[in-house]
C-alpha cells in the first residue's frame, strides 16, 4: 500500500447515500467524527466505496462499531486489495451499471474468508449404492438380527422439543395462555409460545416424541451411509445483473431499442405465448445518464417527456412490490447510429425461464417464501400482472430496454424491460442443466430403485430407504415400486424418550420462561453457504467473482453443486453463556420470535428404546455409532478433545439442543429355543468393532458432530443503512457484490 505497508487489517465500506467523498471530507471524517486519525481511507474504482486500513485488528473492530454513525456501511467479502495507485474517478457519473469506454480494469481481489455460522454440511456421497430390499414376510430373516437398543440421552445445552405451540391471546387454542407468566410481564398478542410434551403422572416428566428421534436418526444415517436426500424442496432463484455499478467491466449494462420486427411470440407453456426479443438495436455504450438535465447530446434521461416508452419495475409500469418510483418514459439522444444485434437462442430461453420463475407461485420468485408476500403484494396479483405484461405489453416496437452486453464477444448476455431486471439462474435446487435427465445428483431415487422386477418390487434400495421404508409421497422417493410395492414399511421403530425422574423440582429441571432471539430462516438462495464454494475468497476461474452460484448465465460460469445435508453445530458459547436469549422490549413485542416455556436444563437425562427387525449386523452397528458418536469415537477415528454430540429440537442455531447419547444395552432376539428371549451383548464396543463397516463419508460426518465446534458461530450479520446489524444485509451485500464482480472476465474467458 503506498506509504502505509504496515496497515494490513482492512475492510471495504461504502457510503449509505450512494455519493462519493472528497479526500478532505474523509480526513475530517476520520479525525473529527470517528476520532481515529490513524485509520487510512483508500479510494476505489467505485466513487462511493473505500478500503479502510489499520495497523491493528482492534482498530478495525472499533471502526466497525462507529461507521454506521458517519453514513458508512461495511461490505462483507468486499475487495480489500489496494492497487499501486488509486484509480481516477470516471469522467462522467453515469446511472448505475452504465460503463464508460476505456475505464480502468478491476483491481486484483483479496477477501477475508466467510465468517462462521451456526450450521455446516455433510457432502452428498459421490457413489449412492443400493442393496436388495428386505421384505416383511419372514423370508429374509435368516442370518439377520432382531431386537432392541436401549439408549440414554443427556442434555449438554438447553433442550426443547416443541410439542405444542400457541399464539398468545388465542382464546380458541388448546391451552389458552394467561396474560402474563412469572418473569415475562404481559405477553404480546400473537406471540408464539412453545412448550414440551409432559406426562400426566409423577413429576410430569418431559416426553420427547419418537417422531423427532426418528427424524434425527434418519438424517444422521443418510449422511453417514451415503444415501440420497429425500425431502429437498424445489426452488428457483434469480439475481439482478445491475445490482451495483461495475466500472470498467467486460460485461456492461446498455440501452437497446425494440425494432419493428424484433419480437416473436414464443411458448411459455402449453397454453401461454409471450413476447420475446429476437433482434435489438443497441444505443451507444457511452451514453451518459443526465439526471440534472445538463447535457445537450449523447445522454439519456427518465421521465423527461420521453419519446420512448419505458416500463419500470417487475410489473412493467405497474407497481408490485417495488420500493422505488417507477419510470414511464426514457429520452435518449445518442451521437452515434444504433447497431443491430441478434438475441441468441440461449438468451431467448433464459428470458422465458425468467418469466416462468417470476410467475411460479410454488417454487419461484413470488412464492410464499418471499418476504413481501402476501403483506406487500399477493402472489397471484404479481403472477397475473407479469403474465399480462409478458403477453401484451412489454417489448413493443420503439420501447427502450436494458441488456447486458459482452464487450469482448460482442453479444447480449441477458436482458430485461427495466434497469433492475431479474435473471434466473441456469440451475434450480433440484435440477441442473448439465445433469442426466436434468436431475441433480443425490436428490432422486437411483436407477436400481426405479427398476422393478416382474412383481413390481424395486430391485434395490439405498441404505435409508432399506432401513426405514418409503412412501412415494414426494419427489425424492417418487417412482419406487409398483402396485403392492409402491410403499414399504421400515424395519426400525423408535419409541418416545422419557425424562428420568430424580426428585428435582421444576426449578432444578427447567429454565425460566425465555424470550428467544429471532431465528434466521433456512434459505438455499444463500449460495455462499448452500452451494459448495471451492474458490472463496479467491476469484473463480471465469471472472473476478469469488462465489459459485446456481449458474449466473449460460456459457459464462460453471454452476455449483449443493453443499449437502445441513447439520447445526454445537456452539462453544452456549456452554458458558446464554447466546439464545433476548429479553429486550423490542423482542418481547415482535411476533417473529418465540417465548419458550419449560426448556430442559443441561444435565437432564432421557431414556428411549430403538427396536429393529431383520437387520444385517452391519446395519445394527451403523445404528449404534450414529446414535452415540462420542461413545464409539475410537472406532470412528475421532480425536477431538471436547468429544462429540448431536443436535435435537428447537433453537439449535442459537445453541440449544446439544445432546450426547449412550447405548446402554443391545438386546438381540434368540428365537431358536422353546421360548424366544432377548440376549444382552456383553461388550458393546467389541460388538461394534466386529460388525461396523467404515463408510466414505465417515470422517466428514464425524467432524460435523464435534462438541464446541471450532467453526460454530451466530448467524453472520452486517450493518444496514441505519447502522443495525442483521442477517439479511450480510447476505445481500455478498450477492450484490458478486453481481458486480462477475462482470470482470478473466483474459482466458473474454
XYZ file of C-alpha atoms in Angstrom:
750
model
C 0.000 0.000 0.000
C 1.504 3.378 -0.958
C 3.125 4.865 2.125
C 1.289 2.513 4.508
C 2.739 -1.011 4.024
C 2.108 -1.942 7.664
C -1.655 -1.344 7.661
C -2.700 -4.864 6.737
C -6.053 -5.041 8.589
C -8.740 -3.882 6.170
C -12.438 -3.739 5.466
C -14.316 -2.350 2.498
C -17.069 0.193 3.155
C -19.473 2.285 1.119
C -21.494 5.427 1.734
C -25.132 4.810 2.600
C -26.284 7.767 0.491
C -24.532 6.419 -2.616
C -22.423 9.566 -3.024
C -18.647 9.845 -3.209
C -16.450 11.620 -0.665
C -13.579 14.008 -1.386
C -10.232 13.421 0.319
C -10.727 16.453 2.565
C -14.097 15.096 3.671
C -12.550 11.735 4.515
C -9.747 13.339 6.509
C -12.279 15.331 8.521
C -14.451 12.270 8.983
C -11.709 10.053 10.411
C -10.215 12.745 12.657
C -13.215 14.761 13.850
C -16.150 12.357 13.622
C -14.557 8.959 14.166
C -11.694 10.138 16.357
C -9.427 7.668 14.556
C -6.767 9.644 12.653
C -4.597 6.521 12.401
C -7.104 4.832 10.066
C -6.432 5.200 6.339
C -9.210 5.560 3.731
C -8.182 4.482 0.221
C -10.377 5.197 -2.791
C -11.530 2.533 -5.238
C -12.808 2.467 -8.800
C -16.326 2.898 -7.403
C -16.755 6.512 -6.209
C -18.759 5.747 -3.072
C -16.641 2.788 -1.889
C -13.428 2.876 0.138
C -10.956 0.490 1.738
C -10.349 1.228 5.433
C -6.869 0.205 6.560
C -5.418 -0.062 10.066
C -2.250 -1.388 11.659
C -4.110 -3.358 14.348
C -7.104 -5.693 14.313
C -8.516 -3.863 17.353
C -8.630 -0.642 15.350
C -10.746 -2.306 12.664
C -13.112 -3.768 15.258
C -13.509 -0.349 16.867
C -14.130 1.156 13.438
C -16.891 -1.380 12.725
C -18.784 -0.093 15.726
C -18.609 3.521 14.574
C -19.051 3.613 10.799
C -22.866 3.488 10.837
C -22.908 6.781 12.723
C -20.999 8.576 9.960
C -23.009 7.310 6.982
C -20.893 4.289 6.065
C -21.629 0.564 5.961
C -19.364 -2.459 5.718
C -19.330 -4.702 2.633
C -18.539 -8.226 3.923
C -16.439 -10.146 1.414
C -15.596 -6.961 -0.487
C -12.280 -6.436 -2.257
C -9.603 -5.150 0.143
C -6.535 -5.157 -2.070
C -5.194 -1.643 -2.632
C -3.894 -1.015 -6.167
C -0.498 0.525 -6.736
C -2.231 3.838 -7.212
C -5.852 4.653 -6.644
C -7.769 4.818 -9.934
C -9.035 8.212 -11.052
C -12.764 8.829 -10.849
C -14.675 8.252 -14.095
C -15.189 11.253 -16.360
C -18.929 11.163 -16.016
C -21.132 9.932 -13.198
C -23.482 7.589 -15.039
C -26.531 5.702 -13.930
C -25.520 2.596 -12.013
C -24.048 -0.044 -14.260
C -23.599 2.095 -17.382
C -19.867 1.875 -18.063
C -17.520 4.191 -19.919
C -15.158 3.118 -22.657
C -11.535 2.850 -21.637
C -12.256 2.633 -17.896
C -9.631 1.065 -15.658
C -9.852 -2.690 -15.026
C -10.911 -4.061 -11.656
C -8.090 -4.491 -9.122
C -6.791 -7.904 -8.141
C -9.000 -9.196 -5.355
C -8.238 -10.101 -1.755
C -11.017 -11.068 0.620
C -11.470 -12.398 4.092
C -12.822 -15.968 4.385
C -16.529 -16.326 5.008
C -17.334 -15.871 8.714
C -18.572 -18.698 10.923
C -22.222 -19.711 11.082
C -24.363 -21.991 13.264
C -24.563 -24.810 10.736
C -22.454 -26.877 8.380
C -22.965 -29.522 5.716
C -22.018 -33.122 5.025
C -21.492 -33.674 1.312
C -23.712 -35.970 -0.703
C -21.743 -39.150 -1.401
C -20.481 -39.437 -4.964
C -21.482 -43.106 -5.125
C -25.010 -43.927 -3.945
C -25.144 -47.680 -3.524
C -28.245 -49.864 -3.353
C -28.835 -53.363 -1.963
C -31.617 -55.942 -2.175
C -34.772 -54.943 -0.271
C -35.712 -56.862 2.869
C -39.378 -57.895 2.993
C -41.640 -58.449 5.976
C -42.830 -61.978 5.164
C -40.054 -63.709 7.113
C -38.240 -64.995 4.035
C -35.318 -62.631 4.691
C -34.883 -63.314 8.417
C -32.073 -65.868 8.163
C -28.705 -64.532 9.369
C -30.320 -61.224 10.285
C -30.872 -59.702 13.704
C -33.978 -58.547 15.535
C -34.040 -56.961 18.953
C -33.773 -53.618 20.678
C -31.249 -50.973 21.591
C -31.693 -49.109 24.888
C -30.354 -45.571 24.831
C -29.831 -42.795 27.359
C -29.721 -39.166 26.244
C -28.153 -36.336 28.255
C -28.648 -32.650 27.520
C -25.466 -30.581 27.175
C -27.296 -27.314 26.473
C -30.990 -26.436 26.996
C -33.415 -28.703 25.161
C -36.951 -28.035 23.966
C -38.531 -30.465 21.544
C -41.663 -28.493 20.806
C -44.899 -30.402 21.135
C -47.424 -27.612 21.298
C -47.187 -24.073 20.039
C -49.790 -21.426 20.723
C -50.296 -17.797 19.837
C -50.688 -15.546 22.837
C -54.207 -14.149 23.002
C -55.745 -17.022 21.016
C -58.842 -17.887 23.030
C -59.525 -20.876 20.753
C -56.158 -22.519 21.427
C -55.775 -25.929 23.068
C -54.197 -24.313 26.127
C -55.056 -20.591 26.302
C -52.251 -18.621 27.923
C -52.661 -16.201 30.786
C -51.868 -12.547 30.124
C -48.519 -12.925 31.835
C -46.178 -15.558 33.257
C -43.659 -15.206 36.096
C -40.770 -13.084 34.863
C -42.256 -12.316 31.445
C -44.632 -9.444 32.064
C -47.591 -9.060 29.691
C -47.258 -11.292 26.609
C -47.950 -9.555 23.305
C -50.962 -10.884 21.480
C -49.833 -13.053 18.570
C -46.517 -14.017 20.186
C -45.599 -17.671 19.549
C -45.245 -19.648 22.781
C -43.686 -23.115 22.733
C -43.582 -25.835 25.386
C -42.651 -29.538 25.582
C -44.915 -32.555 25.963
C -45.162 -33.739 29.575
C -46.610 -36.940 31.006
C -49.589 -36.742 33.391
C -48.024 -38.816 36.207
C -45.479 -38.280 38.968
C -43.362 -35.166 38.407
C -44.846 -34.882 34.913
C -41.662 -35.976 33.131
C -40.905 -34.435 29.742
C -41.532 -36.645 26.719
C -39.515 -36.372 23.503
C -41.791 -37.686 20.711
C -40.489 -40.729 18.863
C -41.020 -38.983 15.515
C -38.422 -36.364 16.481
C -35.882 -39.053 17.378
C -36.676 -40.968 14.200
C -36.122 -37.840 12.123
C -32.746 -37.290 13.772
C -31.688 -40.915 13.219
C -32.835 -40.973 9.602
C -30.985 -37.734 8.834
C -27.803 -38.966 10.524
C -27.816 -42.347 8.810
C -28.401 -40.753 5.422
C -25.260 -38.661 5.824
C -23.075 -41.430 7.284
C -24.121 -44.211 4.901
C -24.309 -42.090 1.749
C -27.990 -42.074 0.802
C -29.990 -39.655 -1.374
C -31.648 -36.666 0.297
C -35.370 -37.362 0.247
C -37.256 -34.177 1.120
C -35.426 -31.321 -0.549
C -37.989 -28.830 -1.830
C -37.682 -27.408 -5.313
C -36.731 -23.726 -5.505
C -35.663 -21.468 -8.347
C -33.740 -18.251 -7.756
C -32.698 -15.178 -9.703
C -30.429 -12.161 -9.326
C -30.184 -8.592 -10.597
C -27.309 -8.201 -13.079
C -27.386 -4.415 -12.481
C -27.496 -4.552 -8.678
C -24.294 -2.468 -8.437
C -22.309 -0.247 -10.803
C -19.261 -2.019 -12.299
C -16.718 0.452 -13.645
C -14.523 -0.785 -16.486
C -16.046 -4.251 -16.636
C -16.258 -6.532 -19.660
C -19.993 -7.123 -19.259
C -21.842 -3.806 -19.285
C -25.394 -2.530 -18.961
C -26.585 -0.989 -22.216
C -29.791 0.529 -23.576
C -31.405 -1.151 -26.575
C -34.397 -0.323 -28.759
C -37.038 -2.785 -29.939
C -37.159 -2.653 -33.766
C -40.340 -3.196 -35.734
C -39.512 -6.838 -36.463
C -37.583 -7.504 -33.242
C -40.081 -9.634 -31.282
C -41.651 -13.060 -31.725
C -44.338 -14.804 -29.711
C -42.912 -17.914 -28.063
C -44.351 -20.661 -25.874
C -44.034 -20.121 -22.135
C -46.001 -23.320 -21.553
C -48.565 -25.410 -23.411
C -51.206 -22.655 -23.161
C -49.351 -19.345 -22.998
C -47.364 -17.387 -25.593
C -45.244 -14.395 -24.547
C -43.279 -11.666 -26.302
C -39.552 -12.454 -26.668
C -36.937 -10.210 -28.360
C -35.014 -11.860 -31.190
C -33.257 -8.743 -32.504
C -32.376 -5.390 -30.912
C -30.936 -2.010 -31.868
C -28.144 -1.055 -29.467
C -27.643 2.544 -28.417
C -24.030 3.718 -27.942
C -22.288 2.253 -24.899
C -21.052 5.657 -23.714
C -24.443 7.345 -23.265
C -24.401 9.455 -20.098
C -27.166 9.437 -17.519
C -28.192 13.099 -17.391
C -30.124 13.223 -14.146
C -29.624 17.008 -13.761
C -30.731 17.841 -17.315
C -27.406 19.495 -18.190
C -26.332 17.693 -21.383
C -27.141 18.579 -24.971
C -26.044 15.382 -26.665
C -25.158 11.723 -26.046
C -27.335 11.376 -22.949
C -30.397 9.621 -21.616
C -32.993 10.810 -19.115
C -36.008 9.298 -17.437
C -39.482 10.857 -17.396
C -38.476 13.900 -19.424
C -41.467 13.989 -21.740
C -39.805 10.978 -23.269
C -40.077 9.897 -26.838
C -39.908 6.183 -25.979
C -41.966 4.066 -23.644
C -40.185 2.659 -20.617
C -41.817 0.049 -18.410
C -40.245 0.289 -14.975
C -40.381 -2.354 -12.247
C -41.251 -6.035 -12.217
C -44.821 -5.113 -13.109
C -43.734 -3.401 -16.348
C -45.052 0.016 -15.357
C -47.410 -1.159 -12.628
C -46.196 -1.254 -9.047
C -45.963 -4.665 -7.404
C -43.506 -4.641 -4.501
C -41.004 -2.064 -5.739
C -39.701 0.423 -3.192
C -38.654 2.811 -5.973
C -40.603 5.229 -8.130
C -41.329 3.613 -11.473
C -40.185 5.365 -14.643
C -42.657 5.614 -17.530
C -40.582 7.058 -20.359
C -36.979 7.377 -21.467
C -35.379 10.038 -23.631
C -32.126 9.143 -25.389
C -30.016 11.457 -27.588
C -27.117 9.378 -28.934
C -24.387 10.941 -31.048
C -23.827 7.714 -32.982
C -26.049 5.482 -35.074
C -27.608 2.432 -33.460
C -26.168 -1.015 -34.193
C -28.312 -4.105 -34.694
C -27.582 -7.192 -32.586
C -29.300 -10.590 -32.575
C -30.622 -12.153 -29.385
C -29.249 -15.690 -29.264
C -31.456 -18.717 -28.707
C -29.706 -19.218 -25.347
C -30.680 -15.736 -24.159
C -34.220 -16.141 -25.500
C -34.589 -19.348 -23.482
C -33.055 -17.603 -20.471
C -35.713 -14.900 -20.714
C -38.503 -17.488 -20.954
C -37.082 -19.286 -17.913
C -37.004 -15.972 -16.041
C -40.688 -15.311 -16.769
C -41.519 -18.847 -15.619
C -39.567 -18.189 -12.422
C -41.352 -14.876 -11.804
C -44.783 -16.452 -12.279
C -44.244 -19.772 -10.470
C -46.061 -19.277 -7.168
C -44.997 -22.650 -5.767
C -41.252 -22.665 -6.419
C -40.412 -19.273 -7.933
C -39.824 -15.646 -7.006
C -43.260 -14.653 -5.700
C -43.897 -17.861 -3.744
C -44.954 -17.633 -0.107
C -41.298 -17.606 0.991
C -40.881 -14.098 -0.491
C -40.800 -11.595 2.396
C -43.228 -9.260 0.584
C -45.847 -11.985 0.003
C -48.651 -11.566 0.945
C -48.120 -8.401 3.035
C -46.965 -6.019 0.281
C -48.218 -7.885 -2.761
C -50.287 -11.022 -3.232
C -48.510 -13.708 -5.190
C -51.462 -14.237 -7.511
C -51.648 -10.499 -8.266
C -47.946 -10.434 -9.159
C -48.292 -13.525 -11.327
C -51.326 -12.151 -13.150
C -49.686 -8.795 -13.906
C -46.371 -10.253 -15.092
C -48.135 -12.744 -17.362
C -50.364 -9.995 -18.757
C -47.348 -7.769 -19.406
C -45.334 -10.589 -20.993
C -48.216 -11.432 -23.324
C -49.366 -7.942 -24.341
C -47.292 -5.022 -23.063
C -43.534 -5.474 -22.950
C -41.100 -5.143 -25.859
C -43.324 -3.054 -28.124
C -41.660 -1.528 -31.208
C -39.812 1.609 -30.138
C -39.559 0.604 -26.449
C -36.196 1.149 -24.789
C -34.968 -1.730 -22.621
C -31.744 -2.827 -20.916
C -29.353 -5.566 -21.932
C -26.139 -6.968 -20.531
C -23.569 -6.648 -23.298
C -20.322 -8.597 -23.634
C -17.797 -6.047 -24.909
C -15.339 -8.781 -25.943
C -17.607 -11.286 -27.632
C -19.951 -8.551 -28.925
C -23.112 -10.332 -27.851
C -26.076 -9.997 -25.496
C -25.800 -11.999 -22.260
C -29.123 -11.152 -20.581
C -31.933 -8.615 -20.926
C -34.989 -7.148 -19.244
C -37.633 -4.478 -19.691
C -36.324 -2.336 -16.789
C -32.900 -1.499 -15.361
C -33.112 -3.638 -12.222
C -34.480 -6.652 -14.112
C -34.063 -10.125 -12.672
C -32.342 -13.001 -14.474
C -32.944 -16.578 -13.387
C -30.038 -18.884 -12.537
C -29.446 -21.694 -15.015
C -29.967 -24.389 -12.347
C -32.521 -24.795 -9.573
C -32.212 -26.553 -6.231
C -33.388 -29.901 -7.625
C -32.496 -29.633 -11.298
C -29.197 -28.975 -13.069
C -28.867 -28.239 -16.776
C -25.773 -30.451 -17.155
C -27.104 -33.412 -15.118
C -28.541 -36.602 -16.628
C -32.301 -36.130 -17.073
C -31.703 -32.645 -15.582
C -31.856 -34.300 -12.131
C -29.348 -33.070 -9.584
C -27.207 -35.828 -8.061
C -28.406 -37.178 -4.733
C -31.951 -35.795 -4.765
C -33.757 -38.512 -6.727
C -34.089 -42.314 -6.487
C -31.149 -44.181 -8.032
C -31.616 -46.410 -11.078
C -31.927 -49.673 -9.102
C -34.712 -48.164 -7.000
C -36.666 -47.256 -10.129
C -36.092 -50.647 -11.763
C -38.779 -53.195 -10.887
C -38.961 -56.975 -11.072
C -41.898 -58.843 -12.584
C -43.966 -58.339 -9.437
C -43.428 -54.572 -9.311
C -40.854 -54.647 -6.487
C -37.761 -52.424 -6.728
C -34.615 -54.453 -7.420
C -32.585 -52.349 -4.965
C -32.901 -49.751 -2.217
C -30.443 -47.166 -0.912
C -29.472 -47.528 2.791
C -32.017 -45.234 4.460
C -34.982 -46.456 2.423
C -33.844 -50.034 3.047
C -33.995 -49.347 6.812
C -36.983 -47.011 7.106
C -39.032 -47.845 4.031
C -40.581 -45.441 1.529
C -43.964 -43.936 0.702
C -43.554 -42.293 -2.708
C -45.345 -39.160 -1.487
C -42.588 -36.760 -2.519
C -40.287 -36.140 -5.473
C -37.356 -37.657 -3.594
C -38.968 -41.107 -3.480
C -41.465 -40.981 -6.348
C -41.466 -43.900 -8.770
C -40.091 -46.580 -6.431
C -42.046 -49.830 -6.759
C -45.419 -50.508 -8.334
C -48.810 -51.753 -7.192
C -48.383 -53.655 -3.892
C -44.782 -52.466 -3.731
C -45.484 -48.731 -4.104
C -44.916 -48.383 -0.352
C -42.774 -50.242 2.158
C -42.775 -50.192 5.962
C -39.430 -49.777 7.662
C -37.573 -52.173 9.961
C -36.555 -49.649 12.648
C -39.031 -48.445 15.289
C -38.303 -45.754 17.889
C -40.421 -45.038 20.926
C -40.653 -41.752 22.777
C -37.897 -40.711 25.164
C -38.963 -40.204 28.770
C -37.237 -37.870 31.205
C -35.558 -39.651 34.120
C -37.252 -38.606 37.364
C -34.630 -37.822 40.008
C -36.613 -35.951 42.618
C -35.691 -32.451 41.431
C -38.419 -29.844 41.282
C -39.267 -27.678 38.286
C -36.706 -25.014 39.213
C -33.929 -27.583 39.021
C -35.188 -29.109 35.782
C -36.316 -26.184 33.638
C -35.137 -22.767 32.555
C -37.292 -19.800 33.443
C -39.550 -18.591 30.585
C -37.132 -17.428 27.901
C -37.618 -14.919 25.093
C -35.510 -16.351 22.288
C -33.718 -14.354 19.641
C -35.353 -14.254 16.265
C -34.283 -17.275 14.244
C -32.893 -16.951 10.742
C -34.783 -18.776 8.010
C -33.017 -21.565 6.093
C -32.711 -20.104 2.588
C -30.949 -22.042 -0.174
C -30.805 -18.695 -2.014
C -27.748 -18.027 0.194
C -25.410 -19.618 -2.335
C -22.401 -18.646 -0.218
C -23.483 -21.364 2.241
C -25.803 -23.787 0.436
C -23.576 -24.209 -2.630
C -20.033 -25.567 -2.319
C -17.530 -22.711 -2.552
C -14.219 -24.182 -3.757
C -12.667 -20.790 -4.615
C -13.736 -18.260 -1.971
C -12.116 -15.928 -1.001
C -10.235 -16.174 -4.319
C -11.907 -15.434 -7.665
C -13.447 -18.289 -9.599
C -11.833 -19.316 -12.919
C -14.278 -17.476 -15.186
C -14.191 -13.957 -13.690
C -13.387 -11.874 -10.617
C -16.374 -13.075 -8.563
C -15.497 -15.364 -5.644
C -18.862 -17.099 -5.294
C -20.148 -20.109 -7.169
C -23.913 -19.864 -7.728
C -26.675 -21.884 -9.361
C -25.306 -20.533 -12.666
C -25.377 -16.808 -13.494
C -25.545 -17.007 -17.280
C -25.351 -19.936 -19.678
C -21.830 -20.311 -21.037
C -20.302 -17.751 -18.658
C -19.733 -19.639 -15.413
C -19.961 -23.163 -14.036
C -22.957 -23.763 -11.746
C -22.131 -25.217 -8.351
C -23.140 -28.361 -6.521
C -25.197 -28.446 -3.356
C -23.220 -28.304 -0.124
C -25.071 -31.381 1.148
C -27.069 -32.273 4.247
C -27.393 -29.465 6.744
C -26.378 -30.020 10.371
C -26.468 -27.488 13.182
C -23.186 -27.150 15.056
C -22.588 -27.223 18.791
C -21.683 -23.684 19.859
C -18.975 -23.181 22.462
C -20.632 -20.025 23.798
C -23.813 -21.991 24.542
C -21.919 -23.912 27.246
C -20.744 -20.781 29.055
C -23.316 -18.077 28.254
C -26.844 -17.512 27.013
C -26.463 -16.549 23.329
C -30.048 -17.602 22.661
C -31.947 -15.103 24.769
C -33.174 -11.605 24.028
C -35.295 -10.071 26.773
C -35.322 -6.624 25.207
C -38.673 -4.871 25.000
C -38.483 -4.823 21.198
C -38.042 -8.588 21.052
C -40.813 -9.187 23.563
C -43.188 -7.158 21.425
C -42.462 -8.617 18.000
C -44.299 -11.677 16.686
C -41.350 -13.179 14.805
C -39.512 -14.607 17.818
C -40.639 -17.234 20.313
C -41.276 -17.413 24.047
C -40.011 -20.807 25.265
C -41.510 -22.423 28.355
C -40.090 -25.339 30.360
C -36.921 -25.884 28.365
C -34.881 -28.652 29.998
C -31.646 -27.520 31.614
C -28.247 -29.050 30.776
C -27.644 -32.331 32.576
C -31.165 -33.727 32.241
C -31.383 -37.377 31.194
C -33.901 -39.191 28.984
C -34.275 -42.855 28.041
C -35.745 -44.485 24.955
C -35.662 -47.743 23.013
C -34.948 -48.448 19.353
C -36.474 -51.727 18.193
C -35.383 -53.362 14.966
C -36.358 -56.342 12.855
C -34.332 -58.369 10.359
C -31.323 -56.049 10.204
C -27.919 -57.054 8.924
C -25.286 -56.875 11.690
C -23.598 -54.030 9.802
C -26.882 -52.086 9.907
C -27.192 -52.555 13.668
C -23.600 -51.363 14.084
C -24.431 -48.287 11.999
C -27.363 -47.564 14.333
C -25.028 -47.750 17.324
C -22.392 -45.330 16.057
C -24.966 -42.945 14.573
C -26.788 -42.563 17.868
C -23.653 -42.429 20.004
C -20.657 -40.985 18.102
C -18.966 -39.964 21.355
C -19.251 -43.458 22.818
C -17.738 -45.014 19.684
C -15.295 -42.228 18.805
C -12.254 -44.535 18.946
C -13.886 -46.907 16.498
C -14.632 -43.960 14.194
C -11.141 -42.476 14.466
C -12.276 -39.406 16.395
C -9.697 -37.432 18.364
C -11.477 -34.140 19.076
C -10.582 -33.101 22.628
C -14.125 -31.992 23.517
C -15.732 -35.141 22.178
C -18.854 -35.406 20.029
C -22.576 -34.720 20.302
C -25.781 -34.466 18.285
C -28.396 -31.721 17.880
C -32.098 -32.117 18.567
C -35.139 -29.917 18.987
C -35.877 -26.204 18.762
C -33.477 -23.216 18.587
C -30.484 -25.337 17.560
C -28.807 -22.452 15.695
C -28.991 -20.392 18.892
C -27.130 -23.054 20.890
C -29.972 -25.204 22.232
C -30.415 -28.900 21.579
C -26.879 -30.251 22.038
C -27.284 -33.795 23.351
C -24.996 -36.755 23.941
C -26.443 -40.240 23.658
C -25.089 -43.504 25.009
C -26.120 -47.018 24.046
C -26.746 -48.784 27.362
C -27.782 -52.210 26.100
C -28.008 -54.134 22.855
C -30.502 -56.986 23.146
C -30.694 -59.499 20.288
C -33.636 -61.848 19.813
C -32.920 -65.570 20.145
C -35.866 -67.461 18.682
C -34.154 -70.842 18.361
C -35.260 -72.281 21.698
C -38.657 -73.199 23.045
C -39.262 -69.639 24.221
C -37.976 -66.562 22.363
C -35.687 -64.437 24.506
C -33.549 -61.293 24.284
C -29.838 -61.790 24.901
C -27.729 -58.806 26.000
C -24.388 -58.294 24.292
C -21.728 -58.143 26.999
C -19.311 -55.690 25.342
C -20.935 -53.141 23.042
C -17.644 -51.663 21.821
C -16.246 -55.083 20.914
C -19.501 -55.998 19.163
C -19.498 -52.760 17.179
C -15.838 -53.231 16.198
C -16.648 -56.693 14.892
C -19.529 -55.560 12.699
C -19.138 -51.887 11.806
C -18.040 -51.090 8.258
C -16.211 -47.821 7.554
C -18.008 -45.509 5.092
C -16.580 -42.917 2.653
C -18.458 -40.116 4.458
C -17.425 -41.166 7.971
C -14.791 -38.517 8.706
C -16.826 -35.661 7.279
C -19.875 -36.839 9.223
C -17.944 -37.204 12.485
C -16.322 -33.768 12.130
C -19.707 -32.049 11.959
C -20.560 -33.551 15.381
C -17.625 -32.036 17.263
C -18.653 -30.709 20.641
C -17.856 -26.989 20.964
C -17.305 -26.962 17.212
C -14.471 -24.625 16.190
C -16.432 -23.207 13.238
C -19.716 -22.633 15.070
C -20.915 -19.048 15.481
C -24.049 -16.947 15.443
C -25.634 -16.061 12.104
C -23.294 -13.624 10.316
C -24.585 -10.072 10.216
C -23.752 -6.739 8.601
C -24.893 -3.193 9.266
C -27.706 -1.785 7.153
C -28.080 1.890 6.196
C -29.480 2.620 9.659
C -26.499 1.035 11.375
C -28.441 -2.012 12.546
C -26.618 -5.309 12.085
C -28.811 -8.018 10.604
C -28.605 -11.305 8.731
C -30.366 -10.103 5.589
C -27.859 -7.299 4.944
C -24.890 -9.667 5.244
C -26.204 -11.993 2.544
C -27.467 -9.141 0.363
C -24.076 -7.413 0.419
C -22.309 -10.597 -0.635
C -24.625 -11.293 -3.539
C -24.886 -7.739 -4.842
C -21.096 -7.548 -4.717
C -20.979 -10.816 -6.623
C -23.316 -9.496 -9.324
C -20.794 -6.731 -9.989
C -17.588 -8.777 -9.793
C -18.878 -11.424 -12.228
C -18.746 -8.731 -14.915
C -14.948 -8.594 -14.798
C -13.993 -11.504 -17.025
C -10.667 -13.347 -16.879
C -8.499 -12.891 -20.009
C -8.964 -16.547 -20.957
C -12.759 -16.125 -20.745
C -13.100 -12.947 -22.732
